[in-house]
Amino acid sequence: PSLELFPVTPEALMQSEEYENTLVFIFMSLSELITTIQKQKPANIERYISDLVLNQKNYPDFLNNFITVTVKDSKNEIRILVSPDYVSIGTNAEYLRVSLVPRTAQEIVDGFDSILPPYHCVDLIWKQAKIQLEPVTYSPKQGEPARTSFAASVKHNDKIQNQLKNLGSNGFKLGDLVAGHKKDIVLTNRLMGTNKVAIYGWHKKNGEPIQGLNASDHGNFYSDYSHGTRMIKKLCLVNGTSESIIKVLQEPELAELLLGAKVKLEFLRY
């Protein structure tokens, strides 16, 4: 499909004869954007979202302001930069966290010069998050959108936004590091030689994750409403010196701080 910019309304867009074979980007409110995405063929939705984020920069600006997370032991200190929230579309005023299959998530984090989090990093991020939300679930009743649908992600996002709203301006400010509200797509050596996706997280207030590390139940084509894409910049600080996080993850003495074990991370991307 071609990528073109049409100065049209969403209503006119739906009636366009070229719509079926064209990915169209126009300035829309979040509700109009959601409607447009829902009109896409299911197989096209993730490509559409990827192009929205990477080509059209249709994502909230606050996602560009990565937050420092620090971990250290008696010998070393590593500072990583993490996205304040999960990959989203929209604007600072109204945004939607999108659930993605691993391939699309990888494509987007590549565009931000980032990696997906090793699963132990999800714990580190939660511990240092300013906002630790209680996980909320979505259990569809008969006739409601399936857990794997885009519509389910929209419903879940509404619940999360209500949680943040209820904290008030004194509790939450846009750009704060937020955690606990999604399961992360993660990196783990358990994925070596498989075609699976690994998910982990959804921490409760007591710090226990609802989702233990699961690298076996779902193929790498799977995503549901609970999955989020957190980004970690490829550059980090090791004892005050800029270093590649990929290199750090290959050195067991340093990697232990980010992996929770003195090993190399062999599985680095989907």
GROMACS .gro file of N, CA and C in nm, residues 60-227:
model
  504
   60PRO      N    1   0.220   1.090   2.182
   60PRO     CA    2   0.234   1.200   2.279
   60PRO      C    3   0.380   1.238   2.301
   61ASP      N    4   0.406   1.368   2.301
   61ASP     CA    5   0.543   1.418   2.314
   61ASP      C    6   0.613   1.371   2.441
   62PHE      N    7   0.536   1.350   2.548
   62PHE     CA    8   0.601   1.315   2.674
   62PHE      C    9   0.677   1.183   2.666
   63LEU      N   10   0.645   1.100   2.567
   63LEU     CA   11   0.717   0.973   2.551
   63LEU      C   12   0.863   0.995   2.513
   64ASN      N   13   0.895   1.114   2.463
   64ASN     CA   14   1.034   1.143   2.427
   64ASN      C   15   1.121   1.171   2.549
   65ASN      N   16   1.058   1.198   2.662
   65ASN     CA   17   1.132   1.236   2.782
   65ASN      C   18   1.157   1.113   2.870
   66PHE      N   19   1.262   1.040   2.836
   66PHE     CA   20   1.293   0.917   2.907
   66PHE      C   21   1.339   0.947   3.050
   67ILE      N   22   1.310   0.854   3.140
   67ILE     CA   23   1.335   0.871   3.283
   67ILE      C   24   1.453   0.783   3.326
   68THR      N   25   1.538   0.836   3.412
   68THR     CA   26   1.652   0.759   3.462
   68THR      C   27   1.611   0.660   3.570
   69VAL      N   28   1.653   0.537   3.553
   69VAL     CA   29   1.639   0.433   3.655
   69VAL      C   30   1.779   0.386   3.690
   70THR      N   31   1.812   0.387   3.817
   70THR     CA   32   1.948   0.358   3.863
   70THR      C   33   1.952   0.226   3.941
   71VAL      N   34   2.052   0.145   3.912
   71VAL     CA   35   2.073   0.021   3.986
   71VAL      C   36   2.223   0.009   4.014
   72LYS      N   37   2.258  -0.034   4.134
   72LYS     CA   38   2.399  -0.041   4.169
   72LYS      C   39   2.425  -0.148   4.273
   73ASP      N   40   2.551  -0.189   4.280
   73ASP     CA   41   2.598  -0.276   4.388
   73ASP      C   42   2.724  -0.213   4.445
   74SER      N   43   2.803  -0.288   4.516
   74SER     CA   44   2.921  -0.231   4.582
   74SER      C   45   3.031  -0.192   4.483
   75LYS      N   46   3.021  -0.245   4.359
   75LYS     CA   47   3.127  -0.220   4.261
   75LYS      C   48   3.084  -0.129   4.147
   76ASN      N   49   2.960  -0.141   4.103
   76ASN     CA   50   2.918  -0.073   3.982
   76ASN      C   51   2.783  -0.004   3.998
   77GLU      N   52   2.764   0.098   3.915
   77GLU     CA   53   2.636   0.167   3.907
   77GLU      C   54   2.598   0.182   3.760
   78ILE      N   55   2.476   0.143   3.729
   78ILE     CA   56   2.425   0.156   3.592
   78ILE      C   57   2.301   0.243   3.595
   79ARG      N   58   2.297   0.339   3.505
   79ARG     CA   59   2.179   0.423   3.490
   79ARG      C   60   2.122   0.400   3.351
   80ILE      N   61   1.998   0.352   3.346
   80ILE     CA   62   1.931   0.331   3.219
   80ILE      C   63   1.822   0.436   3.201
   81LEU      N   64   1.786   0.460   3.076
   81LEU     CA   65   1.680   0.555   3.044
   81LEU      C   66   1.560   0.478   2.993
   82VAL      N   67   1.445   0.496   3.057
   82VAL     CA   68   1.325   0.420   3.021
   82VAL      C   69   1.213   0.515   2.983
   83SER      N   70   1.127   0.470   2.894
   83SER     CA   71   1.012   0.554   2.856
   83SER      C   72   0.919   0.568   2.976
   84PRO      N   73   0.860   0.686   2.996
   84PRO     CA   74   0.776   0.709   3.113
   84PRO      C   75   0.650   0.625   3.116
   85ASP      N   76   0.609   0.578   3.000
   85ASP     CA   77   0.488   0.495   2.989
   85ASP      C   78   0.508   0.405   2.868
   86TYR      N   79   0.404   0.330   2.834
   86TYR     CA   80   0.412   0.239   2.720
   86TYR      C   81   0.383   0.311   2.589
   87VAL      N   82   0.430   0.253   2.479
   87VAL     CA   83   0.408   0.312   2.347
   87VAL      C   84   0.260   0.345   2.328
   88SER      N   85   0.235   0.468   2.285
   88SER     CA   86   0.098   0.518   2.273
   88SER      C   87   0.084   0.597   2.143
   89ILE      N   88  -0.039   0.618   2.102
   89ILE     CA   89  -0.068   0.707   1.990
   89ILE      C   90  -0.154   0.821   2.042
   90GLY      N   91  -0.155   0.932   1.969
   90GLY     CA   92  -0.235   1.047   2.010
   90GLY      C   93  -0.148   1.165   2.048
   91THR      N   94  -0.193   1.243   2.144
   91THR     CA   95  -0.124   1.363   2.188
   91THR      C   96  -0.112   1.363   2.339
   92ASN      N   97  -0.043   1.462   2.393
   92ASN     CA   98  -0.034   1.475   2.539
   92ASN      C   99  -0.171   1.490   2.602
   93ALA      N  100  -0.263   1.553   2.529
   93ALA     CA  101  -0.396   1.579   2.584
   93ALA      C  102  -0.482   1.454   2.589
   94GLU      N  103  -0.465   1.365   2.493
   94GLU     CA  104  -0.543   1.241   2.488
   94GLU      C  105  -0.462   1.137   2.411
   95TYR      N  106  -0.438   1.025   2.478
   95TYR     CA  107  -0.353   0.924   2.416
   95TYR      C  108  -0.401   0.784   2.451
   96LEU      N  109  -0.362   0.690   2.367
   96LEU     CA  110  -0.403   0.551   2.380
   96LEU      C  111  -0.281   0.461   2.379
   97ARG      N  112  -0.263   0.383   2.485
   97ARG     CA  113  -0.157   0.283   2.488
   97ARG      C  114  -0.198   0.169   2.395
   98VAL      N  115  -0.111   0.133   2.303
   98VAL     CA  116  -0.146   0.032   2.204
   98VAL      C  117  -0.078  -0.100   2.239
   99SER      N  118  -0.154  -0.207   2.228
   99SER     CA  119  -0.100  -0.342   2.248
   99SER      C  120  -0.053  -0.395   2.114
  100LEU      N  121   0.067  -0.450   2.110
  100LEU     CA  122   0.131  -0.486   1.984
  100LEU      C  123   0.189  -0.626   1.989
  101VAL      N  124   0.197  -0.689   1.872
  101VAL     CA  125   0.270  -0.815   1.863
  101VAL      C  126   0.418  -0.782   1.870
  102PRO      N  127   0.503  -0.877   1.908
  102PRO     CA  128   0.645  -0.848   1.928
  102PRO      C  129   0.716  -0.785   1.808
  103ARG      N  130   0.683  -0.830   1.688
  103ARG     CA  131   0.752  -0.777   1.570
  103ARG      C  132   0.726  -0.627   1.555
  104THR      N  133   0.602  -0.585   1.574
  104THR     CA  134   0.569  -0.443   1.564
  104THR      C  135   0.632  -0.365   1.678
  105ALA      N  136   0.626  -0.423   1.799
  105ALA     CA  137   0.689  -0.358   1.914
  105ALA      C  138   0.838  -0.338   1.889
  106GLN      N  139   0.904  -0.438   1.835
  106GLN     CA  140   1.047  -0.428   1.806
  106GLN      C  141   1.074  -0.318   1.703
  107GLU      N  142   0.992  -0.312   1.601
  107GLU     CA  143   1.009  -0.211   1.497
  107GLU      C  144   1.000  -0.070   1.555
  108ILE      N  145   0.906  -0.051   1.646
  108ILE     CA  146   0.888   0.082   1.705
  108ILE      C  147   1.002   0.116   1.800
  109VAL      N  148   1.043   0.023   1.885
  109VAL     CA  149   1.153   0.055   1.978
  109VAL      C  150   1.282   0.080   1.900
  110ASP      N  151   1.301   0.011   1.788
  110ASP     CA  152   1.417   0.039   1.703
  110ASP      C  153   1.414   0.185   1.658
  111GLY      N  154   1.295   0.233   1.624
  111GLY     CA  155   1.281   0.371   1.579
  111GLY      C  156   1.313   0.474   1.686
  112PHE      N  157   1.307   0.433   1.812
  112PHE     CA  158   1.341   0.521   1.923
  112PHE      C  159   1.483   0.494   1.974
  113ASP      N  160   1.561   0.419   1.894
  113ASP     CA  161   1.698   0.382   1.933
  113ASP      C  162   1.699   0.317   2.071
  114SER      N  163   1.609   0.220   2.086
  114SER     CA  164   1.586   0.158   2.215
  114SER      C  165   1.580   0.006   2.201
  115ILE      N  166   1.569  -0.060   2.317
  115ILE     CA  167   1.545  -0.204   2.321
  115ILE      C  168   1.422  -0.228   2.407
  116LEU      N  169   1.369  -0.349   2.396
  116LEU     CA  170   1.265  -0.393   2.488
  116LEU      C  171   1.330  -0.433   2.620
  117PRO      N  172   1.258  -0.429   2.730
  117PRO     CA  173   1.322  -0.455   2.859
  117PRO      C  174   1.352  -0.603   2.885
  118PRO      N  175   1.473  -0.635   2.930
  118PRO     CA  176   1.493  -0.767   2.991
  118PRO      C  177   1.397  -0.778   3.110
  119TYR      N  178   1.347  -0.898   3.138
  119TYR     CA  179   1.234  -0.906   3.230
  119TYR      C  180   1.267  -0.856   3.371
  120HIS      N  181   1.392  -0.874   3.417
  120HIS     CA  182   1.427  -0.825   3.551
  120HIS      C  183   1.419  -0.672   3.558
  121CYS      N  184   1.440  -0.605   3.444
  121CYS     CA  185   1.431  -0.459   3.441
  121CYS      C  186   1.290  -0.411   3.470
  122VAL      N  187   1.189  -0.493   3.441
  122VAL     CA  188   1.051  -0.455   3.471
  122VAL      C  189   1.033  -0.435   3.622
  123ASP      N  190   1.097  -0.521   3.701
  123ASP     CA  191   1.094  -0.505   3.847
  123ASP      C  192   1.163  -0.375   3.888
  124LEU      N  193   1.279  -0.349   3.829
  124LEU     CA  194   1.355  -0.228   3.862
  124LEU      C  195   1.274  -0.103   3.830
  125ILE      N  196   1.209  -0.104   3.715
  125ILE     CA  197   1.129   0.012   3.673
  125ILE      C  198   1.012   0.031   3.768
  126TRP      N  199   0.944  -0.078   3.803
  126TRP     CA  200   0.829  -0.065   3.894
  126TRP      C  201   0.873  -0.008   4.028
  127LYS      N  202   0.984  -0.055   4.081
  127LYS     CA  203   1.030  -0.010   4.212
  127LYS      C  204   1.060   0.140   4.215
  128GLN      N  205   1.107   0.193   4.102
  128GLN     CA  206   1.145   0.334   4.097
  128GLN      C  207   1.040   0.423   4.032
  129ALA      N  208   0.927   0.365   3.993
  129ALA     CA  209   0.820   0.444   3.931
  129ALA      C  210   0.756   0.537   4.033
  130LYS      N  211   0.733   0.660   3.993
  130LYS     CA  212   0.664   0.755   4.080
  130LYS      C  213   0.518   0.714   4.099
  131ILE      N  214   0.458   0.663   3.991
  131ILE     CA  215   0.318   0.621   3.995
  131ILE      C  216   0.311   0.470   3.979
  132GLN      N  217   0.268   0.401   4.084
  132GLN     CA  218   0.251   0.256   4.080
  132GLN      C  219   0.102   0.226   4.085
  133LEU      N  220   0.047   0.198   3.968
  133LEU     CA  221  -0.097   0.175   3.957
  133LEU      C  222  -0.132   0.031   3.992
  134GLU      N  223  -0.248   0.014   4.050
  134GLU     CA  224  -0.301  -0.120   4.073
  134GLU      C  225  -0.350  -0.176   3.940
  135PRO      N  226  -0.310  -0.298   3.905
  135PRO     CA  227  -0.356  -0.355   3.778
  135PRO      C  228  -0.508  -0.364   3.771
  136VAL      N  229  -0.562  -0.331   3.655
  136VAL     CA  230  -0.705  -0.349   3.630
  136VAL      C  231  -0.720  -0.442   3.511
  137THR      N  232  -0.816  -0.531   3.519
  137THR     CA  233  -0.835  -0.632   3.416
  137THR      C  234  -0.957  -0.601   3.330
  138TYR      N  235  -0.962  -0.670   3.219
  138TYR     CA  236  -1.079  -0.662   3.130
  138TYR      C  237  -1.125  -0.803   3.102
  139SER      N  238  -1.244  -0.836   3.146
  139SER     CA  239  -1.301  -0.969   3.124
  139SER      C  240  -1.426  -0.954   3.040
  140PRO      N  241  -1.415  -0.978   2.910
  140PRO     CA  242  -1.529  -0.953   2.821
  140PRO      C  243  -1.648  -1.045   2.850
  141LYS      N  244  -1.763  -0.985   2.852
  141LYS     CA  245  -1.888  -1.060   2.862
  141LYS      C  246  -1.934  -1.098   2.722
  142GLN      N  247  -2.037  -1.177   2.715
  142GLN     CA  248  -2.087  -1.220   2.585
  142GLN      C  249  -2.124  -1.098   2.502
  143GLY      N  250  -2.071  -1.095   2.379
  143GLY     CA  251  -2.100  -0.985   2.289
  143GLY      C  252  -2.001  -0.870   2.296
  144GLU      N  253  -1.912  -0.872   2.396
  144GLU     CA  254  -1.812  -0.766   2.409
  144GLU      C  255  -1.685  -0.803   2.332
  145PRO      N  256  -1.600  -0.703   2.300
  145PRO     CA  257  -1.479  -0.730   2.223
  145PRO      C  258  -1.387  -0.832   2.290
  146ALA      N  259  -1.326  -0.915   2.209
  146ALA     CA  260  -1.234  -1.017   2.259
  146ALA      C  261  -1.110  -0.954   2.318
  147ARG      N  262  -1.045  -1.026   2.408
  147ARG     CA  263  -0.925  -0.976   2.475
  147ARG      C  264  -0.815  -0.935   2.377
  148THR      N  265  -0.811  -1.001   2.262
  148THR     CA  266  -0.705  -0.976   2.164
  148THR      C  267  -0.739  -0.865   2.066
  149SER      N  268  -0.855  -0.804   2.079
  149SER     CA  269  -0.898  -0.703   1.982
  149SER      C  270  -0.845  -0.564   2.016
  150PHE      N  271  -0.840  -0.480   1.916
  150PHE     CA  272  -0.802  -0.340   1.937
  150PHE      C  273  -0.903  -0.271   2.029
  151ALA      N  274  -1.030  -0.306   2.013
  151ALA     CA  275  -1.135  -0.246   2.096
  151ALA      C  276  -1.113  -0.276   2.244
  152ALA      N  277  -1.061  -0.394   2.276
  152ALA     CA  278  -1.033  -0.429   2.415
  152ALA      C  279  -0.922  -0.340   2.471
  153SER      N  280  -0.821  -0.310   2.389
  153SER     CA  281  -0.715  -0.220   2.432
  153SER      C  282  -0.770  -0.081   2.464
  154VAL      N  283  -0.866  -0.037   2.384
  154VAL     CA  284  -0.928   0.094   2.407
  154VAL      C  285  -1.002   0.094   2.541
  155LYS      N  286  -1.077  -0.011   2.567
  155LYS     CA  287  -1.152  -0.020   2.693
  155LYS      C  288  -1.057  -0.023   2.812
  156HIS      N  289  -0.950  -0.099   2.801
  156HIS     CA  290  -0.853  -0.107   2.910
  156HIS      C  291  -0.784   0.027   2.932
  157ASN      N  292  -0.751   0.094   2.823
  157ASN     CA  293  -0.687   0.226   2.834
  157ASN      C  294  -0.777   0.325   2.907
  158ASP      N  295  -0.906   0.319   2.881
  158ASP     CA  296  -1.001   0.408   2.950
  158ASP      C  297  -0.994   0.386   3.101
  159LYS      N  298  -0.983   0.260   3.142
  159LYS     CA  299  -0.974   0.230   3.286
  159LYS      C  300  -0.847   0.288   3.346
  160ILE      N  301  -0.736   0.276   3.273
  160ILE     CA  302  -0.608   0.328   3.323
  160ILE      C  303  -0.614   0.480   3.334
  161GLN      N  304  -0.670   0.545   3.232
  161GLN     CA  305  -0.678   0.691   3.234
  161GLN      C  306  -0.765   0.739   3.351
  162ASN      N  307  -0.868   0.664   3.382
  162ASN     CA  308  -0.951   0.699   3.498
  162ASN      C  309  -0.873   0.687   3.628
  163GLN      N  310  -0.787   0.585   3.637
  163GLN     CA  311  -0.702   0.571   3.755
  163GLN      C  312  -0.613   0.693   3.772
  164LEU      N  313  -0.550   0.736   3.663
  164LEU     CA  314  -0.460   0.851   3.669
  164LEU      C  315  -0.538   0.979   3.703
  165LYS      N  316  -0.656   0.992   3.645
  165LYS     CA  317  -0.739   1.109   3.672
  165LYS      C  318  -0.777   1.117   3.818
  166ASN      N  319  -0.807   1.003   3.876
  166ASN     CA  320  -0.848   1.000   4.017
  166ASN      C  321  -0.733   1.033   4.113
  167LEU      N  322  -0.609   1.024   4.066
  167LEU     CA  323  -0.496   1.062   4.149
  167LEU      C  324  -0.487   1.213   4.166
  168GLY      N  325  -0.546   1.287   4.071
  168GLY     CA  326  -0.543   1.433   4.078
  168GLY      C  327  -0.409   1.488   4.034
  169SER      N  328  -0.402   1.619   4.013
  169SER     CA  329  -0.281   1.683   3.963
  169SER      C  330  -0.167   1.677   4.064
  170ASN      N  331  -0.198   1.661   4.190
  170ASN     CA  332  -0.093   1.651   4.292
  170ASN      C  333  -0.033   1.511   4.298
  171GLY      N  334  -0.107   1.414   4.242
  171GLY     CA  335  -0.057   1.276   4.245
  171GLY      C  336   0.012   1.235   4.118
  172PHE      N  337  -0.040   1.282   4.003
  172PHE     CA  338   0.016   1.244   3.873
  172PHE      C  339   0.036   1.365   3.785
  173LYS      N  340   0.154   1.374   3.726
  173LYS     CA  341   0.183   1.475   3.626
  173LYS      C  342   0.229   1.405   3.500
  174LEU      N  343   0.184   1.455   3.386
  174LEU     CA  344   0.219   1.395   3.258
  174LEU      C  345   0.370   1.384   3.246
  175GLY      N  346   0.417   1.266   3.212
  175GLY     CA  347   0.560   1.242   3.200
  175GLY      C  348   0.620   1.172   3.320
  176ASP      N  349   0.540   1.158   3.429
  176ASP     CA  350   0.586   1.078   3.542
  176ASP      C  351   0.609   0.933   3.498
  177LEU      N  352   0.702   0.866   3.563
  177LEU     CA  353   0.724   0.724   3.535
  177LEU      C  354   0.610   0.645   3.597
  178VAL      N  355   0.534   0.576   3.510
  178VAL     CA  356   0.415   0.502   3.551
  178VAL      C  357   0.439   0.353   3.528
  179ALA      N  358   0.399   0.270   3.624
  179ALA     CA  359   0.418   0.125   3.612
  179ALA      C  360   0.304   0.053   3.684
  180GLY      N  361   0.293  -0.078   3.655
  180GLY     CA  362   0.193  -0.160   3.720
  180GLY      C  363   0.067  -0.181   3.639
  181HIS      N  364   0.051  -0.106   3.532
  181HIS     CA  365  -0.076  -0.106   3.459
  181HIS      C  366  -0.078  -0.195   3.335
  182LYS      N  367   0.038  -0.252   3.298
  182LYS     CA  368   0.045  -0.342   3.183
  182LYS      C  369   0.144  -0.454   3.210
  183LYS      N  370   0.130  -0.563   3.137
  183LYS     CA  371   0.234  -0.665   3.128
  183LYS      C  372   0.332  -0.618   3.021
  184ASP      N  373   0.459  -0.644   3.042
  184ASP     CA  374   0.561  -0.603   2.945
  184ASP      C  375   0.594  -0.716   2.848
  185ILE      N  376   0.618  -0.679   2.724
  185ILE     CA  377   0.684  -0.767   2.629
  185ILE      C  378   0.832  -0.761   2.665
  186VAL      N  379   0.893  -0.875   2.697
  186VAL     CA  380   1.027  -0.873   2.755
  186VAL      C  381   1.125  -0.961   2.678
  187LEU      N  382   1.252  -0.938   2.709
  187LEU     CA  383   1.362  -1.020   2.657
  187LEU      C  384   1.404  -1.119   2.764
  188THR      N  385   1.428  -1.243   2.722
  188THR     CA  386   1.476  -1.347   2.812
  188THR      C  387   1.542  -1.456   2.730
  189ASN      N  388   1.642  -1.519   2.786
  189ASN     CA  389   1.709  -1.628   2.716
  189ASN      C  390   1.619  -1.750   2.697
  190ARG      N  391   1.509  -1.754   2.767
  190ARG     CA  392   1.415  -1.865   2.748
  190ARG      C  393   1.355  -1.867   2.607
  191LEU      N  394   1.368  -1.756   2.536
  191LEU     CA  395   1.312  -1.748   2.401
  191LEU      C  396   1.409  -1.798   2.294
  192MET      N  397   1.531  -1.827   2.332
  192MET     CA  398   1.628  -1.876   2.233
  192MET      C  399   1.576  -2.003   2.166
  193GLY      N  400   1.578  -2.001   2.033
  193GLY     CA  401   1.536  -2.118   1.957
  193GLY      C  402   1.386  -2.139   1.950
  194THR      N  403   1.307  -2.039   1.990
  194THR     CA  404   1.162  -2.052   1.987
  194THR      C  405   1.102  -1.944   1.897
  195ASN      N  406   0.974  -1.957   1.872
  195ASN     CA  407   0.897  -1.853   1.803
  195ASN      C  408   0.786  -1.804   1.896
  196LYS      N  409   0.825  -1.775   2.019
  196LYS     CA  410   0.730  -1.735   2.122
  196LYS      C  411   0.748  -1.589   2.159
  197VAL      N  412   0.653  -1.537   2.236
  197VAL     CA  413   0.665  -1.406   2.298
  197VAL      C  414   0.675  -1.428   2.449
  198ALA      N  415   0.756  -1.347   2.515
  198ALA     CA  416   0.766  -1.354   2.660
  198ALA      C  417   0.700  -1.230   2.720
  199ILE      N  418   0.618  -1.252   2.821
  199ILE     CA  419   0.552  -1.141   2.890
  199ILE      C  420   0.575  -1.155   3.040
  200TYR      N  421   0.574  -1.039   3.106
  200TYR     CA  422   0.603  -1.039   3.249
  200TYR      C  423   0.555  -0.909   3.310
  201GLY      N  424   0.509  -0.915   3.435
  201GLY     CA  425   0.479  -0.792   3.507
  201GLY      C  426   0.337  -0.781   3.557
  202TRP      N  427   0.283  -0.658   3.546
  202TRP     CA  428   0.151  -0.625   3.600
  202TRP      C  429   0.158  -0.634   3.753
  203HIS      N  430   0.248  -0.554   3.809
  203HIS     CA  431   0.275  -0.561   3.952
  203HIS      C  432   0.160  -0.504   4.035
  204LYS      N  433   0.127  -0.578   4.139
  204LYS     CA  434   0.031  -0.529   4.237
  204LYS      C  435   0.099  -0.433   4.332
  205LYS      N  436   0.020  -0.369   4.415
  205LYS     CA  437   0.074  -0.267   4.507
  205LYS      C  438   0.181  -0.324   4.602
  206ASN      N  439   0.172  -0.454   4.630
  206ASN     CA  440   0.272  -0.514   4.719
  206ASN      C  441   0.400  -0.555   4.646
  207GLY      N  442   0.406  -0.524   4.517
  207GLY     CA  443   0.526  -0.553   4.440
  207GLY      C  444   0.528  -0.687   4.371
  208GLU      N  445   0.426  -0.770   4.396
  208GLU     CA  446   0.419  -0.902   4.332
  208GLU      C  447   0.357  -0.890   4.192
  209PRO      N  448   0.422  -0.947   4.091
  209PRO     CA  449   0.364  -0.942   3.956
  209PRO      C  450   0.251  -1.044   3.941
  210ILE      N  451   0.142  -1.000   3.883
  210ILE     CA  452   0.034  -1.094   3.851
  210ILE      C  453   0.084  -1.194   3.747
  211GLN      N  454   0.159  -1.143   3.651
  211GLN     CA  455   0.212  -1.228   3.544
  211GLN      C  456   0.357  -1.262   3.569
  212GLY      N  457   0.383  -1.388   3.610
  212GLY     CA  458   0.521  -1.433   3.617
  212GLY      C  459   0.578  -1.444   3.477
  213LEU      N  460   0.706  -1.465   3.467
  213LEU     CA  461   0.768  -1.475   3.335
  213LEU      C  462   0.706  -1.592   3.258
  214ASN      N  463   0.645  -1.559   3.145
  214ASN     CA  464   0.580  -1.660   3.061
  214ASN      C  465   0.640  -1.650   2.922
  215ALA      N  466   0.719  -1.748   2.887
  215ALA     CA  467   0.784  -1.749   2.756
  215ALA      C  468   0.744  -1.870   2.675
  216SER      N  469   0.630  -1.931   2.709
  216SER     CA  470   0.593  -2.056   2.642
  216SER      C  471   0.449  -2.063   2.592
  217ASP      N  472   0.359  -1.984   2.648
  217ASP     CA  473   0.216  -2.002   2.617
  217ASP      C  474   0.172  -1.944   2.484
  218HIS      N  475   0.240  -1.839   2.436
  218HIS     CA  476   0.192  -1.767   2.318
  218HIS      C  477   0.298  -1.755   2.211
  219GLY      N  478   0.256  -1.770   2.087
  219GLY     CA  479   0.346  -1.750   1.974
  219GLY      C  480   0.379  -1.602   1.957
  220ASN      N  481   0.482  -1.574   1.876
  220ASN     CA  482   0.525  -1.436   1.861
  220ASN      C  483   0.434  -1.353   1.770
  221PHE      N  484   0.319  -1.408   1.737
  221PHE     CA  485   0.216  -1.334   1.663
  221PHE      C  486   0.107  -1.285   1.759
  222TYR      N  487   0.122  -1.315   1.890
  222TYR     CA  488   0.013  -1.292   1.985
  222TYR      C  489   0.026  -1.159   2.058
  223SER      N  490  -0.090  -1.098   2.082
  223SER     CA  491  -0.098  -0.979   2.167
  223SER      C  492  -0.238  -0.971   2.223
  224ASP      N  493  -0.252  -0.921   2.347
  224ASP     CA  494  -0.385  -0.890   2.397
  224ASP      C  495  -0.382  -0.758   2.472
  225TYR      N  496  -0.499  -0.716   2.519
  225TYR     CA  497  -0.517  -0.583   2.577
  225TYR      C  498  -0.419  -0.551   2.690
  226SER      N  499  -0.369  -0.654   2.759
  226SER     CA  500  -0.287  -0.632   2.878
  226SER      C  501  -0.141  -0.606   2.846
  227HIS      N  502  -0.099  -0.624   2.721
  227HIS     CA  503   0.042  -0.612   2.685
  227HIS      C  504   0.079  -0.468   2.655
   0.00000   0.00000   0.00000
